[in-house]
């Protein structure tokens, strides 16, 4: 199914929000309730649902279990995704634990680092390998997505190695903005930039 | 100065990128080099610079030190920002360390948690207080921005307490999307949603 990135992001958000209702049988939700919780318009929510072929009941809204299952069938991969964390420092270890504690189809299968004290040991519960072994391990473990939590000066070089090894998606937490070849899906997220944006707007309000 | 959020985000990104050159005297950069590294158009970069009153030299481009200093004078607060991390688990601790190791105006001044083993002790190098003391401590420590790294089911309630205590900005890492009253600046970031978006697009390409 062909969907715009923003729609996929919202579908993922709907499902995340609805997780808390998943054990309630026959629970329903209206588009305007979903909209309210995500700061969207009800029209936007209904358009997203129509795009994936779902329509709600006029009197009861959407069946939540049906919605969650259907979103999964659209955005998930049957076998899940194998993820590697590149840079098993504090942030990499914490993100690894965070993902492993979330109810998702994302399997953290390996960490990579340059620190000899971490290599070939378990760090934060996952097997950690040498950055030098990226090529071999990406293939061997069938790694689809890499999360970059390493120093920014090696981010670009490491991203190229990952891509040559066969990784198709990258979530980049370094401040080195990456813009890689077509066919690779990248998202950049810089915590400091987010904080500076917040800082600017709260200053402007003072 | 009145600027749109996207401009502020880009200004922060320009500065983050240029940090590596900051010790080189008289270094210059062209708008198209900046644009290339951030996947923007040169016109966009020049427009941002004009908005903050900077113009480049036609033959040399922008003076990097001048650029970095000037961006700081526009987006930074003279005294810096005081930040609290709400939820000093793995992710909160790692983000705290990440910010403290970055060269920014963001001062992590406190952590908050419900775990008695953490309260009134140092966790990841910062003083950790009870969530119950939010009101008192936000005032006492003049906390401007809170980072939410706590379980999603208490996110909304805690956000309201923070705002009543005087916090003006929130960076929310929980999957509970927050949309709070006017006058409060919020950014939501959900790691799992980012990964699911990447997953969808690499699946679509298979």
PDB file of N, CA and C in Angstrom, chain B residues 111-171:
ATOM      1  N   UNK B 111      16.546  16.030  38.479  1.00  0.00           N
ATOM      2  CA  UNK B 111      15.767  14.895  37.998  1.00  0.00           C
ATOM      3  C   UNK B 111      14.633  14.660  38.977  1.00  0.00           C
ATOM      4  N   UNK B 112      13.571  14.015  38.503  1.00  0.00           N
ATOM      5  CA  UNK B 112      12.460  13.663  39.403  1.00  0.00           C
ATOM      6  C   UNK B 112      12.090  12.213  39.152  1.00  0.00           C
ATOM      7  N   UNK B 113      11.708  11.531  40.232  1.00  0.00           N
ATOM      8  CA  UNK B 113      11.323  10.130  40.084  1.00  0.00           C
ATOM      9  C   UNK B 113      10.415   9.734  41.255  1.00  0.00           C
ATOM     10  N   UNK B 114       9.790   8.561  41.126  1.00  0.00           N
ATOM     11  CA  UNK B 114       8.964   8.062  42.235  1.00  0.00           C
ATOM     12  C   UNK B 114       9.712   7.006  43.050  1.00  0.00           C
ATOM     13  N   UNK B 115      10.873   6.593  42.559  1.00  0.00           N
ATOM     14  CA  UNK B 115      11.621   5.511  43.194  1.00  0.00           C
ATOM     15  C   UNK B 115      12.395   6.034  44.413  1.00  0.00           C
ATOM     16  N   UNK B 116      12.037   5.498  45.599  1.00  0.00           N
ATOM     17  CA  UNK B 116      12.663   5.957  46.851  1.00  0.00           C
ATOM     18  C   UNK B 116      14.182   5.786  46.827  1.00  0.00           C
ATOM     19  N   UNK B 117      14.656   4.805  46.042  1.00  0.00           N
ATOM     20  CA  UNK B 117      16.107   4.575  45.984  1.00  0.00           C
ATOM     21  C   UNK B 117      16.833   5.703  45.233  1.00  0.00           C
ATOM     22  N   UNK B 118      16.069   6.482  44.470  1.00  0.00           N
ATOM     23  CA  UNK B 118      16.708   7.559  43.700  1.00  0.00           C
ATOM     24  C   UNK B 118      16.533   8.930  44.356  1.00  0.00           C
ATOM     25  N   UNK B 119      15.416   9.074  45.067  1.00  0.00           N
ATOM     26  CA  UNK B 119      15.055  10.390  45.617  1.00  0.00           C
ATOM     27  C   UNK B 119      16.079  10.892  46.635  1.00  0.00           C
ATOM     28  N   UNK B 120      16.410  12.170  46.476  1.00  0.00           N
ATOM     29  CA  UNK B 120      17.396  12.836  47.333  1.00  0.00           C
ATOM     30  C   UNK B 120      18.804  12.245  47.210  1.00  0.00           C
ATOM     31  N   UNK B 121      19.052  11.638  46.049  1.00  0.00           N
ATOM     32  CA  UNK B 121      20.406  11.176  45.741  1.00  0.00           C
ATOM     33  C   UNK B 121      20.794  11.710  44.372  1.00  0.00           C
ATOM     34  N   UNK B 122      22.053  11.518  44.025  1.00  0.00           N
ATOM     35  CA  UNK B 122      22.468  11.869  42.669  1.00  0.00           C
ATOM     36  C   UNK B 122      22.254  10.671  41.756  1.00  0.00           C
ATOM     37  N   UNK B 123      21.611  10.918  40.624  1.00  0.00           N
ATOM     38  CA  UNK B 123      21.419   9.865  39.629  1.00  0.00           C
ATOM     39  C   UNK B 123      22.013  10.403  38.330  1.00  0.00           C
ATOM     40  N   UNK B 124      22.908   9.635  37.727  1.00  0.00           N
ATOM     41  CA  UNK B 124      23.590  10.069  36.502  1.00  0.00           C
ATOM     42  C   UNK B 124      24.140  11.492  36.675  1.00  0.00           C
ATOM     43  N   UNK B 125      24.645  11.754  37.863  1.00  0.00           N
ATOM     44  CA  UNK B 125      25.321  13.037  38.101  1.00  0.00           C
ATOM     45  C   UNK B 125      24.422  14.212  38.467  1.00  0.00           C
ATOM     46  N   UNK B 126      23.101  13.996  38.495  1.00  0.00           N
ATOM     47  CA  UNK B 126      22.246  15.121  38.894  1.00  0.00           C
ATOM     48  C   UNK B 126      21.365  14.761  40.094  1.00  0.00           C
ATOM     49  N   UNK B 127      21.031  15.797  40.837  1.00  0.00           N
ATOM     50  CA  UNK B 127      20.215  15.653  42.037  1.00  0.00           C
ATOM     51  C   UNK B 127      18.818  15.162  41.644  1.00  0.00           C
ATOM     52  N   UNK B 128      18.342  14.119  42.292  1.00  0.00           N
ATOM     53  CA  UNK B 128      17.029  13.581  41.963  1.00  0.00           C
ATOM     54  C   UNK B 128      16.049  13.822  43.116  1.00  0.00           C
ATOM     55  N   UNK B 129      14.878  14.357  42.798  1.00  0.00           N
ATOM     56  CA  UNK B 129      13.871  14.662  43.808  1.00  0.00           C
ATOM     57  C   UNK B 129      12.603  13.837  43.586  1.00  0.00           C
ATOM     58  N   UNK B 130      11.717  13.882  44.582  1.00  0.00           N
ATOM     59  CA  UNK B 130      10.445  13.180  44.453  1.00  0.00           C
ATOM     60  C   UNK B 130       9.512  13.944  43.516  1.00  0.00           C
ATOM     61  N   UNK B 131       8.756  13.198  42.718  1.00  0.00           N
ATOM     62  CA  UNK B 131       7.757  13.799  41.831  1.00  0.00           C
ATOM     63  C   UNK B 131       6.803  14.690  42.653  1.00  0.00           C
ATOM     64  N   UNK B 132       6.587  14.291  43.889  1.00  0.00           N
ATOM     65  CA  UNK B 132       5.689  15.073  44.755  1.00  0.00           C
ATOM     66  C   UNK B 132       6.199  16.488  45.010  1.00  0.00           C
ATOM     67  N   UNK B 133       7.499  16.678  44.867  1.00  0.00           N
ATOM     68  CA  UNK B 133       8.076  18.000  45.163  1.00  0.00           C
ATOM     69  C   UNK B 133       8.199  18.884  43.931  1.00  0.00           C
ATOM     70  N   UNK B 134       7.551  18.494  42.839  1.00  0.00           N
ATOM     71  CA  UNK B 134       7.678  19.258  41.605  1.00  0.00           C
ATOM     72  C   UNK B 134       7.380  20.738  41.825  1.00  0.00           C
ATOM     73  N   UNK B 135       6.260  21.002  42.432  1.00  0.00           N
ATOM     74  CA  UNK B 135       5.846  22.403  42.595  1.00  0.00           C
ATOM     75  C   UNK B 135       6.935  23.223  43.291  1.00  0.00           C
ATOM     76  N   UNK B 136       7.404  22.721  44.419  1.00  0.00           N
ATOM     77  CA  UNK B 136       8.402  23.432  45.216  1.00  0.00           C
ATOM     78  C   UNK B 136       9.718  23.600  44.441  1.00  0.00           C
ATOM     79  N   UNK B 137      10.167  22.518  43.817  1.00  0.00           N
ATOM     80  CA  UNK B 137      11.493  22.537  43.186  1.00  0.00           C
ATOM     81  C   UNK B 137      11.517  23.351  41.891  1.00  0.00           C
ATOM     82  N   UNK B 138      10.441  23.325  41.141  1.00  0.00           N
ATOM     83  CA  UNK B 138      10.406  24.098  39.888  1.00  0.00           C
ATOM     84  C   UNK B 138      10.605  25.568  40.210  1.00  0.00           C
ATOM     85  N   UNK B 139       9.971  25.996  41.265  1.00  0.00           N
ATOM     86  CA  UNK B 139      10.081  27.373  41.706  1.00  0.00           C
ATOM     87  C   UNK B 139      11.487  27.667  42.246  1.00  0.00           C
ATOM     88  N   UNK B 140      11.920  26.823  43.148  1.00  0.00           N
ATOM     89  CA  UNK B 140      13.206  27.002  43.823  1.00  0.00           C
ATOM     90  C   UNK B 140      14.377  27.003  42.835  1.00  0.00           C
ATOM     91  N   UNK B 141      14.338  26.092  41.865  1.00  0.00           N
ATOM     92  CA  UNK B 141      15.462  25.947  40.932  1.00  0.00           C
ATOM     93  C   UNK B 141      15.229  26.692  39.621  1.00  0.00           C
ATOM     94  N   UNK B 142      14.109  27.391  39.539  1.00  0.00           N
ATOM     95  CA  UNK B 142      13.785  28.172  38.351  1.00  0.00           C
ATOM     96  C   UNK B 142      13.856  27.326  37.076  1.00  0.00           C
ATOM     97  N   UNK B 143      13.112  26.247  37.087  1.00  0.00           N
ATOM     98  CA  UNK B 143      13.139  25.304  35.961  1.00  0.00           C
ATOM     99  C   UNK B 143      12.243  25.808  34.819  1.00  0.00           C
ATOM    100  N   UNK B 144      12.843  25.941  33.632  1.00  0.00           N
ATOM    101  CA  UNK B 144      12.110  26.453  32.472  1.00  0.00           C
ATOM    102  C   UNK B 144      11.497  25.340  31.618  1.00  0.00           C
ATOM    103  N   UNK B 145      12.265  24.264  31.472  1.00  0.00           N
ATOM    104  CA  UNK B 145      11.876  23.215  30.521  1.00  0.00           C
ATOM    105  C   UNK B 145      11.921  21.849  31.215  1.00  0.00           C
ATOM    106  N   UNK B 146      10.895  21.014  30.957  1.00  0.00           N
ATOM    107  CA  UNK B 146      10.896  19.651  31.503  1.00  0.00           C
ATOM    108  C   UNK B 146      10.963  18.645  30.365  1.00  0.00           C
ATOM    109  N   UNK B 147      11.727  17.602  30.586  1.00  0.00           N
ATOM    110  CA  UNK B 147      11.798  16.505  29.615  1.00  0.00           C
ATOM    111  C   UNK B 147      11.095  15.308  30.226  1.00  0.00           C
ATOM    112  N   UNK B 148      10.076  14.799  29.537  1.00  0.00           N
ATOM    113  CA  UNK B 148       9.293  13.690  30.086  1.00  0.00           C
ATOM    114  C   UNK B 148       9.789  12.347  29.588  1.00  0.00           C
ATOM    115  N   UNK B 149      10.333  11.566  30.522  1.00  0.00           N
ATOM    116  CA  UNK B 149      10.787  10.211  30.203  1.00  0.00           C
ATOM    117  C   UNK B 149      10.225   9.279  31.275  1.00  0.00           C
ATOM    118  N   UNK B 150       8.922   9.375  31.461  1.00  0.00           N
ATOM    119  CA  UNK B 150       8.256   8.564  32.498  1.00  0.00           C
ATOM    120  C   UNK B 150       7.180   7.714  31.820  1.00  0.00           C
ATOM    121  N   UNK B 151       6.549   6.785  32.525  1.00  0.00           N
ATOM    122  CA  UNK B 151       5.531   5.959  31.860  1.00  0.00           C
ATOM    123  C   UNK B 151       4.378   6.814  31.311  1.00  0.00           C
ATOM    124  N   UNK B 152       3.865   6.407  30.149  1.00  0.00           N
ATOM    125  CA  UNK B 152       2.871   7.236  29.460  1.00  0.00           C
ATOM    126  C   UNK B 152       1.594   7.463  30.262  1.00  0.00           C
ATOM    127  N   UNK B 153       1.225   6.514  31.125  1.00  0.00           N
ATOM    128  CA  UNK B 153      -0.052   6.670  31.833  1.00  0.00           C
ATOM    129  C   UNK B 153      -0.022   7.780  32.882  1.00  0.00           C
ATOM    130  N   UNK B 154       1.165   8.245  33.254  1.00  0.00           N
ATOM    131  CA  UNK B 154       1.217   9.372  34.187  1.00  0.00           C
ATOM    132  C   UNK B 154       1.711  10.658  33.509  1.00  0.00           C
ATOM    133  N   UNK B 155       1.888  10.600  32.187  1.00  0.00           N
ATOM    134  CA  UNK B 155       2.474  11.749  31.480  1.00  0.00           C
ATOM    135  C   UNK B 155       1.573  12.987  31.531  1.00  0.00           C
ATOM    136  N   UNK B 156       0.301  12.792  31.258  1.00  0.00           N
ATOM    137  CA  UNK B 156      -0.598  13.949  31.167  1.00  0.00           C
ATOM    138  C   UNK B 156      -0.737  14.638  32.525  1.00  0.00           C
ATOM    139  N   UNK B 157      -0.973  13.829  33.546  1.00  0.00           N
ATOM    140  CA  UNK B 157      -1.114  14.351  34.894  1.00  0.00           C
ATOM    141  C   UNK B 157       0.149  15.111  35.331  1.00  0.00           C
ATOM    142  N   UNK B 158       1.290  14.514  35.069  1.00  0.00           N
ATOM    143  CA  UNK B 158       2.555  15.146  35.456  1.00  0.00           C
ATOM    144  C   UNK B 158       2.789  16.435  34.674  1.00  0.00           C
ATOM    145  N   UNK B 159       2.436  16.418  33.400  1.00  0.00           N
ATOM    146  CA  UNK B 159       2.599  17.632  32.584  1.00  0.00           C
ATOM    147  C   UNK B 159       1.775  18.782  33.173  1.00  0.00           C
ATOM    148  N   UNK B 160       0.552  18.481  33.591  1.00  0.00           N
ATOM    149  CA  UNK B 160      -0.277  19.526  34.193  1.00  0.00           C
ATOM    150  C   UNK B 160       0.356  20.057  35.474  1.00  0.00           C
ATOM    151  N   UNK B 161       0.900  19.172  36.281  1.00  0.00           N
ATOM    152  CA  UNK B 161       1.557  19.629  37.511  1.00  0.00           C
ATOM    153  C   UNK B 161       2.759  20.512  37.207  1.00  0.00           C
ATOM    154  N   UNK B 162       3.508  20.137  36.186  1.00  0.00           N
ATOM    155  CA  UNK B 162       4.682  20.936  35.804  1.00  0.00           C
ATOM    156  C   UNK B 162       4.267  22.333  35.372  1.00  0.00           C
ATOM    157  N   UNK B 163       3.206  22.387  34.593  1.00  0.00           N
ATOM    158  CA  UNK B 163       2.759  23.681  34.070  1.00  0.00           C
ATOM    159  C   UNK B 163       2.213  24.551  35.198  1.00  0.00           C
ATOM    160  N   UNK B 164       1.456  23.946  36.092  1.00  0.00           N
ATOM    161  CA  UNK B 164       0.973  24.720  37.240  1.00  0.00           C
ATOM    162  C   UNK B 164       2.129  25.241  38.085  1.00  0.00           C
ATOM    163  N   UNK B 165       3.224  24.469  38.088  1.00  0.00           N
ATOM    164  CA  UNK B 165       4.388  24.893  38.866  1.00  0.00           C
ATOM    165  C   UNK B 165       5.174  26.001  38.172  1.00  0.00           C
ATOM    166  N   UNK B 166       4.911  26.211  36.870  1.00  0.00           N
ATOM    167  CA  UNK B 166       5.580  27.320  36.178  1.00  0.00           C
ATOM    168  C   UNK B 166       6.476  26.942  35.013  1.00  0.00           C
ATOM    169  N   UNK B 167       6.549  25.639  34.685  1.00  0.00           N
ATOM    170  CA  UNK B 167       7.358  25.218  33.536  1.00  0.00           C
ATOM    171  C   UNK B 167       6.722  25.739  32.245  1.00  0.00           C
ATOM    172  N   UNK B 168       7.540  26.233  31.313  1.00  0.00           N
ATOM    173  CA  UNK B 168       7.008  26.856  30.092  1.00  0.00           C
ATOM    174  C   UNK B 168       7.177  26.000  28.839  1.00  0.00           C
ATOM    175  N   UNK B 169       8.061  25.023  28.920  1.00  0.00           N
ATOM    176  CA  UNK B 169       8.308  24.201  27.736  1.00  0.00           C
ATOM    177  C   UNK B 169       8.461  22.742  28.117  1.00  0.00           C
ATOM    178  N   UNK B 170       7.980  21.848  27.256  1.00  0.00           N
ATOM    179  CA  UNK B 170       8.066  20.414  27.540  1.00  0.00           C
ATOM    180  C   UNK B 170       8.544  19.665  26.301  1.00  0.00           C
ATOM    181  N   UNK B 171       9.509  18.789  26.525  1.00  0.00           N
ATOM    182  CA  UNK B 171       9.913  17.856  25.475  1.00  0.00           C
ATOM    183  C   UNK B 171       9.454  16.477  25.940  1.00  0.00           C
TER     184      UNK B 171
END
